[in-house]
Amino acid sequence: MCIFTPPLLWSSLNSFEIELLRTTPIQRLEDAGVINLTEIDGERFRERTMLDFNSAATMAHMPGPKFVFIHIISSHEPFVFGPDGKPIDPALFMDQNQLYTPDQYKRGYQQQVPFVDMEFEKMFTTLIAKSTRPLVIILQTDTGPLFTTGPDEFKILNAYYMPGHTGQLYPGHLPGEHLPGCV
């Protein structure tokens, strides 16, 4: 078994510790502009997300059969990538209380999705091209961005890459539009 994790000393603070600091007098340093705890947390989130995406090539070259589970939190908050992948300050999408309004959340989500989509495509292309054995890829998403309802609401996505299998996944499963080799 191989687990890809950030280096032990990868970040001086985790999300819990950052939130804990906000309950102490250190919050005054952030209020004064001396430190930016949101950006520190955003950088950690960026690094973790890129570790997940960039591990695909390493996994594809590992010998033997594999079960790979990758949990990528993006495109949820904090919103830390611009459409081109450049870092952005997650505080840009929060109000003065470090909360998201529906409009700010939507703007942050829309900024981040193009980059995350591009990284998923690169990761899947690498896995398919570099794997020495046939592989199955299952991509599942949750409900998409918060604050969306009605015709803007996203449905849960289940996409499957199963070479040689183009029919129903199981009796009663209704495949939608799919690419060759995908259910």
Short mmCIF file of the C-alpha atoms (twelve columns), coordinates in Angstrom:
data_MODEL
# 
_entry.id   MODEL 
# 
loop_
_atom_site.group_PDB 
_atom_site.id 
_atom_site.type_symbol 
_atom_site.label_atom_id 
_atom_site.label_alt_id 
_atom_site.label_comp_id 
_atom_site.label_asym_id 
_atom_site.label_seq_id 
_atom_site.Cartn_x 
_atom_site.Cartn_y 
_atom_site.Cartn_z 
_atom_site.pdbx_PDB_model_num 
ATOM 1   C CA . MET A 1   0.000   0.000  0.000   1 
ATOM 2   C CA . CYS A 2   1.273   3.463  -0.855  1 
ATOM 3   C CA . ILE A 3   -0.177  6.652  0.576   1 
ATOM 4   C CA . PHE A 4   0.718   10.044 -0.838  1 
ATOM 5   C CA . THR A 5   0.758   12.648 1.892   1 
ATOM 6   C CA . PRO A 6   2.451   15.999 2.292   1 
ATOM 7   C CA . PRO A 7   5.835   16.000 4.035   1 
ATOM 8   C CA . LEU A 8   5.644   15.878 7.829   1 
ATOM 9   C CA . LEU A 9   6.750   19.485 8.174   1 
ATOM 10  C CA . TRP A 10  4.701   20.565 5.170   1 
ATOM 11  C CA . SER A 11  2.790   23.272 6.924   1 
ATOM 12  C CA . SER A 12  3.373   24.997 10.170  1 
ATOM 13  C CA . LEU A 13  -0.372  25.275 10.805  1 
ATOM 14  C CA . ASN A 14  -3.351  23.129 9.916   1 
ATOM 15  C CA . SER A 15  -6.933  24.374 9.477   1 
ATOM 16  C CA . PHE A 16  -7.878  23.547 13.058  1 
ATOM 17  C CA . GLU A 17  -4.881  25.427 14.437  1 
ATOM 18  C CA . ILE A 18  -5.657  28.447 12.263  1 
ATOM 19  C CA . GLU A 19  -9.232  28.548 13.535  1 
ATOM 20  C CA . LEU A 20  -7.960  28.127 17.080  1 
ATOM 21  C CA . LEU A 21  -5.609  31.100 16.624  1 
ATOM 22  C CA . ARG A 22  -8.580  33.208 15.607  1 
ATOM 23  C CA . THR A 23  -9.937  32.775 19.133  1 
ATOM 24  C CA . THR A 24  -6.751  34.189 20.694  1 
ATOM 25  C CA . PRO A 25  -5.123  37.645 20.783  1 
ATOM 26  C CA . ILE A 26  -3.217  36.614 17.625  1 
ATOM 27  C CA . GLN A 27  -6.415  37.525 15.770  1 
ATOM 28  C CA . ARG A 28  -5.438  41.154 16.412  1 
ATOM 29  C CA . LEU A 29  -2.318  40.630 14.281  1 
ATOM 30  C CA . GLU A 30  -4.501  39.481 11.427  1 
ATOM 31  C CA . ASP A 31  -6.890  42.384 11.979  1 
ATOM 32  C CA . ALA A 32  -3.889  44.748 11.774  1 
ATOM 33  C CA . GLY A 33  -2.710  43.160 8.523   1 
ATOM 34  C CA . VAL A 34  0.498   41.733 10.025  1 
ATOM 35  C CA . ILE A 35  -0.433  38.122 9.179   1 
ATOM 36  C CA . ASN A 36  -3.055  36.567 6.931   1 
ATOM 37  C CA . LEU A 37  -4.283  33.310 8.440   1 
ATOM 38  C CA . THR A 38  -6.714  32.773 5.563   1 
ATOM 39  C CA . GLU A 39  -3.867  32.932 3.040   1 
ATOM 40  C CA . ILE A 40  -1.744  30.558 5.147   1 
ATOM 41  C CA . ASP A 41  -4.625  28.085 5.153   1 
ATOM 42  C CA . GLY A 42  -5.197  28.694 1.417   1 
ATOM 43  C CA . GLU A 43  -1.558  27.931 0.588   1 
ATOM 44  C CA . ARG A 44  -1.765  24.674 2.511   1 
ATOM 45  C CA . PHE A 45  -4.978  23.780 0.656   1 
ATOM 46  C CA . ARG A 46  -3.362  24.632 -2.712  1 
ATOM 47  C CA . GLU A 47  -0.339  22.444 -1.968  1 
ATOM 48  C CA . ARG A 48  -2.485  19.519 -0.864  1 
ATOM 49  C CA . THR A 49  -4.695  19.735 -3.951  1 
ATOM 50  C CA . MET A 50  -1.692  19.842 -6.291  1 
ATOM 51  C CA . LEU A 51  -0.110  16.875 -4.492  1 
ATOM 52  C CA . ASP A 52  -3.252  14.887 -5.293  1 
ATOM 53  C CA . PHE A 53  -3.269  15.887 -8.955  1 
ATOM 54  C CA . ASN A 54  0.478   15.459 -9.455  1 
ATOM 55  C CA . SER A 55  0.591   11.980 -7.910  1 
ATOM 56  C CA . ALA A 56  -1.139  10.435 -10.942 1 
ATOM 57  C CA . ALA A 57  2.059   9.981  -12.958 1 
ATOM 58  C CA . THR A 58  3.812   8.314  -10.028 1 
ATOM 59  C CA . MET A 59  0.883   5.979  -9.458  1 
ATOM 60  C CA . ALA A 60  0.702   5.023  -13.128 1 
ATOM 61  C CA . HIS A 61  4.349   3.894  -13.083 1 
ATOM 62  C CA . MET A 62  4.074   1.846  -9.892  1 
ATOM 63  C CA . PRO A 63  4.277   -1.891 -10.620 1 
ATOM 64  C CA . GLY A 64  1.445   -4.301 -9.984  1 
ATOM 65  C CA . PRO A 65  -2.303  -3.969 -9.588  1 
ATOM 66  C CA . LYS A 66  -3.585  -0.939 -7.727  1 
ATOM 67  C CA . PHE A 67  -6.678  0.425  -6.095  1 
ATOM 68  C CA . VAL A 68  -6.285  4.194  -6.127  1 
ATOM 69  C CA . PHE A 69  -8.595  6.437  -4.145  1 
ATOM 70  C CA . ILE A 70  -8.082  10.161 -4.577  1 
ATOM 71  C CA . HIS A 71  -10.255 12.605 -2.672  1 
ATOM 72  C CA . ILE A 72  -9.963  16.090 -4.130  1 
ATOM 73  C CA . ILE A 73  -11.921 18.711 -2.232  1 
ATOM 74  C CA . SER A 74  -11.715 21.375 -4.949  1 
ATOM 75  C CA . SER A 75  -13.795 23.046 -6.249  1 
ATOM 76  C CA . HIS A 76  -15.156 23.639 -2.793  1 
ATOM 77  C CA . GLU A 77  -13.900 26.396 -0.579  1 
ATOM 78  C CA . PRO A 78  -11.446 27.725 0.188   1 
ATOM 79  C CA . PHE A 79  -11.175 29.100 -3.328  1 
ATOM 80  C CA . VAL A 80  -7.438  29.256 -3.905  1 
ATOM 81  C CA . PHE A 81  -6.932  28.874 -7.680  1 
ATOM 82  C CA . GLY A 82  -7.619  31.283 -10.486 1 
ATOM 83  C CA . PRO A 83  -8.897  29.909 -13.815 1 
ATOM 84  C CA . ASP A 84  -5.283  29.539 -14.973 1 
ATOM 85  C CA . GLY A 85  -4.138  27.857 -11.744 1 
ATOM 86  C CA . LYS A 86  -2.401  30.892 -10.322 1 
ATOM 87  C CA . PRO A 87  -2.805  31.269 -6.561  1 
ATOM 88  C CA . ILE A 88  -5.483  33.630 -5.368  1 
ATOM 89  C CA . ASP A 89  -6.209  34.799 -1.849  1 
ATOM 90  C CA . PRO A 90  -9.240  32.904 -0.517  1 
ATOM 91  C CA . ALA A 91  -10.236 35.982 1.494   1 
ATOM 92  C CA . LEU A 92  -11.322 37.634 -1.780  1 
ATOM 93  C CA . PHE A 93  -14.482 35.561 -1.623  1 
ATOM 94  C CA . MET A 94  -15.340 36.074 2.049   1 
ATOM 95  C CA . ASP A 95  -17.037 38.865 3.918   1 
ATOM 96  C CA . GLN A 96  -15.580 40.646 6.959   1 
ATOM 97  C CA . ASN A 97  -16.693 37.723 9.158   1 
ATOM 98  C CA . GLN A 98  -14.818 35.210 6.970   1 
ATOM 99  C CA . LEU A 99  -18.098 33.826 5.635   1 
ATOM 100 C CA . TYR A 100 -19.304 33.308 2.085   1 
ATOM 101 C CA . THR A 101 -22.321 35.098 0.729   1 
ATOM 102 C CA . PRO A 102 -24.066 33.336 -2.155  1 
ATOM 103 C CA . ASP A 103 -22.582 35.773 -4.700  1 
ATOM 104 C CA . GLN A 104 -19.056 35.512 -3.304  1 
ATOM 105 C CA . TYR A 105 -19.261 31.735 -3.178  1 
ATOM 106 C CA . LYS A 106 -20.485 31.586 -6.773  1 
ATOM 107 C CA . ARG A 107 -17.684 33.891 -7.928  1 
ATOM 108 C CA . GLY A 108 -15.013 31.831 -6.127  1 
ATOM 109 C CA . TYR A 109 -16.417 28.587 -7.484  1 
ATOM 110 C CA . GLN A 110 -16.490 29.945 -11.038 1 
ATOM 111 C CA . GLN A 111 -12.894 31.149 -10.718 1 
ATOM 112 C CA . GLN A 112 -11.595 27.770 -9.565  1 
ATOM 113 C CA . VAL A 113 -13.556 25.299 -11.724 1 
ATOM 114 C CA . PRO A 114 -11.713 25.840 -15.062 1 
ATOM 115 C CA . PHE A 115 -8.352  25.020 -13.480 1 
ATOM 116 C CA . VAL A 116 -9.648  22.040 -11.517 1 
ATOM 117 C CA . ASP A 117 -11.352 20.657 -14.653 1 
ATOM 118 C CA . MET A 118 -8.080  21.015 -16.592 1 
ATOM 119 C CA . GLU A 119 -6.135  19.219 -13.840 1 
ATOM 120 C CA . PHE A 120 -8.644  16.348 -13.770 1 
ATOM 121 C CA . GLU A 121 -8.333  15.954 -17.524 1 
ATOM 122 C CA . LYS A 122 -4.523  15.926 -17.310 1 
ATOM 123 C CA . MET A 123 -4.606  13.416 -14.441 1 
ATOM 124 C CA . PHE A 124 -6.962  11.013 -16.241 1 
ATOM 125 C CA . THR A 125 -5.053  11.343 -19.524 1 
ATOM 126 C CA . THR A 126 -1.806  10.518 -17.715 1 
ATOM 127 C CA . LEU A 127 -3.302  7.546  -15.893 1 
ATOM 128 C CA . ILE A 128 -4.771  6.090  -19.091 1 
ATOM 129 C CA . ALA A 129 -1.672  6.719  -21.219 1 
ATOM 130 C CA . LYS A 130 0.946   5.586  -18.703 1 
ATOM 131 C CA . SER A 131 -0.739  2.591  -17.086 1 
ATOM 132 C CA . THR A 132 0.699   -0.737 -18.166 1 
ATOM 133 C CA . ARG A 133 -2.547  -2.569 -17.374 1 
ATOM 134 C CA . PRO A 134 -6.174  -1.827 -18.216 1 
ATOM 135 C CA . LEU A 135 -7.735  0.362  -15.588 1 
ATOM 136 C CA . VAL A 136 -11.112 1.438  -14.331 1 
ATOM 137 C CA . ILE A 137 -11.692 5.055  -13.341 1 
ATOM 138 C CA . ILE A 138 -14.686 6.125  -11.294 1 
ATOM 139 C CA . LEU A 139 -15.271 9.844  -10.905 1 
ATOM 140 C CA . GLN A 140 -17.902 10.889 -8.413  1 
ATOM 141 C CA . THR A 141 -18.839 14.374 -7.370  1 
ATOM 142 C CA . ASP A 142 -21.175 15.721 -4.798  1 
ATOM 143 C CA . THR A 143 -23.902 18.260 -5.429  1 
ATOM 144 C CA . GLY A 144 -21.699 21.019 -6.819  1 
ATOM 145 C CA . PRO A 145 -21.604 24.575 -5.557  1 
ATOM 146 C CA . LEU A 146 -23.580 25.629 -2.525  1 
ATOM 147 C CA . PHE A 147 -26.390 28.138 -2.821  1 
ATOM 148 C CA . THR A 148 -27.694 26.705 -6.105  1 
ATOM 149 C CA . THR A 149 -31.255 25.550 -6.535  1 
ATOM 150 C CA . GLY A 150 -33.711 24.942 -9.311  1 
ATOM 151 C CA . PRO A 151 -32.305 24.801 -12.845 1 
ATOM 152 C CA . ASP A 152 -28.880 25.965 -11.580 1 
ATOM 153 C CA . GLU A 153 -28.590 23.057 -9.147  1 
ATOM 154 C CA . PHE A 154 -26.025 20.425 -10.100 1 
ATOM 155 C CA . LYS A 155 -26.830 16.765 -9.928  1 
ATOM 156 C CA . ILE A 156 -24.384 14.245 -8.525  1 
ATOM 157 C CA . LEU A 157 -22.010 13.113 -11.264 1 
ATOM 158 C CA . ASN A 158 -21.003 9.476  -11.591 1 
ATOM 159 C CA . ALA A 159 -18.687 8.915  -14.550 1 
ATOM 160 C CA . TYR A 160 -16.991 5.604  -15.281 1 
ATOM 161 C CA . TYR A 161 -14.109 4.740  -17.566 1 
ATOM 162 C CA . MET A 162 -14.232 1.006  -18.189 1 
ATOM 163 C CA . PRO A 163 -12.417 -0.087 -21.359 1 
ATOM 164 C CA . GLY A 164 -14.503 -2.463 -23.419 1 
ATOM 165 C CA . HIS A 165 -17.681 -1.808 -21.440 1 
ATOM 166 C CA . THR A 166 -20.277 0.500  -22.955 1 
ATOM 167 C CA . GLY A 167 -23.555 -0.880 -21.611 1 
ATOM 168 C CA . GLN A 168 -25.392 -0.501 -18.376 1 
ATOM 169 C CA . LEU A 169 -23.292 -0.588 -15.255 1 
ATOM 170 C CA . TYR A 170 -25.963 -2.680 -13.521 1 
ATOM 171 C CA . PRO A 171 -29.632 -3.521 -14.221 1 
ATOM 172 C CA . GLY A 172 -31.708 -0.369 -14.040 1 
ATOM 173 C CA . HIS A 173 -28.704 1.953  -14.392 1 
ATOM 174 C CA . LEU A 174 -29.387 4.535  -17.073 1 
ATOM 175 C CA . PRO A 175 -26.133 5.647  -18.669 1 
ATOM 176 C CA . GLY A 176 -26.147 9.214  -19.926 1 
ATOM 177 C CA . GLU A 177 -24.050 10.570 -22.737 1 
ATOM 178 C CA . HIS A 178 -20.606 9.063  -22.631 1 
ATOM 179 C CA . LEU A 179 -17.310 8.916  -24.427 1 
ATOM 180 C CA . PRO A 180 -16.132 5.696  -26.088 1 
ATOM 181 C CA . GLY A 181 -15.016 3.350  -23.322 1 
ATOM 182 C CA . CYS A 182 -16.961 5.265  -20.708 1 
ATOM 183 C CA . VAL A 183 -20.248 4.270  -19.112 1 
# 
